[in-house]
Amino acid sequence: MYSVTSLKAELNERGWRLTPQRETILQVFQNLPEGQHLSAEDLHNLLLEDGEAISLSTIYRNLKLMARMGILRELELAEGHKHYEINQPAPYHHHHLICVRCNKTIEFKNDTILKTGAKTAQKEGYHLLDCQLIIHAICPTCQRSLLPM
Amino acid sequence: MYSVTSLKAELNERGWRLTPQRETILQVFQNLPEGQHLSAEDLHNLLLEDGEAISLSTIYRNLKLMARMGILRELELAEGHKHYEINQPAPYHHHHLICVRCNKTIEFKNDTILKTGAKTAQKEGYHLLDCQLIIHAICPTCQRSLLPM
DNA sequence: AGGATAGATGAGAATCTATTGCAACTTGGG
DNA sequence: CCCAAGTTGCAATAGATTCTCATCTATCCT
Ligand SMILES: [Mn+2]
Ligand SMILES: [Mn+2]
Ligand SMILES: [Zn+2]
Ligand SMILES: [Zn+2]
């Protein structure tokens, strides 16, 4: 699994720095149970409870930074705010089926898709960061509750 | 192609109404050249120029409505605002490869993915609205211009 | 090890997309 | 043609994210 050492290496390589805050954020995501996703606020609160407070600005800055480095995935699981999870390779890599009404989310795996993504990026000369299939749909429960929208 | 008549039918079926504004919005997206995507503001301005002004609130309300009906696709092609395009079936259905630095976007097609999406949704009892593979990457140009982020 | 320097943080203000309340107006149904 | 419920426009508001700037610090150099 992606280590603090490699995080430091990648940061320094670009003239950036490994800070305690960045290290903490990485560790939180590494220890996050499968299927969990954190928003900036979620992470902020989680750290507050642990007495590891990091300012919200710093959290926003680093979530974006780490997503652009390919360490985290940025997910649109709900309206109005992003969620993040660690970006893992092949056997853990997965996708999301999302109910647009209640945001219930199901994760699923599919090897072919990641391959397709990698191939497509390569073919165009792009450097791949993340590859996610998003299925927007309406869950069984929400289908039944016929619906003021 | 999805007609105004079927839009009216689908709306009425749920107790909603076909308004001139909704009809206009549908037509704009139907006539949009392949590869173009509009934000709420884009659409608002475009209509202003054509003297077909629709209030921004109404635009926001209906873009969301039509996305939830499966008529439009909601895309995260850039930070800070969504883009929309018409949601078309199999031979036109496509996906997006996006540079996270400059937002340069390339569209590509892949039959398998749509099938996978449909199958996954069905298996879980979800009613499919949209299925999009998003590849986040860094384009050749942005790779070279090494990079204050 | 000590100092210099560019990068990073924290706190709060600012920005800006998107939502909402409400009065006036329309659509679809009867 | 009439009514009820849905829709619109406008302005006010919300809420997530970004920005400013003073202060701090990780990394590099001697
Ligand atoms: Mn996940
Ligand atoms: Mn497109
Ligand atoms: Zn649902
Ligand atoms: Zn680029």
Coordinates of C-alpha atoms and ligand atoms in Angstrom, one line a residue, chain A residues 34-37 73 75 77 85 94-96 105 107, ligand 1:
Chain A
E34 CA -14.0 -0.3 2.4
G35 CA -17.1 1.3 1.1
Q36 CA -16.6 4.5 3.2
H37 CA -16.1 7.9 1.6
R73 CA -10.2 9.7 -5.9
L75 CA -16.2 11.2 -6.2
L77 CA -21.7 10.7 -4.7
E85 CA -11.5 7.7 -1.0
H94 CA -14.0 -0.4 -8.0
H95 CA -16.9 1.7 -9.4
H96 CA -20.2 3.2 -8.0
T105 CA -24.4 3.9 -3.3
E107 CA -19.7 -0.4 -5.1
Ligands
MN1 MN -15.8 3.7 -3.2

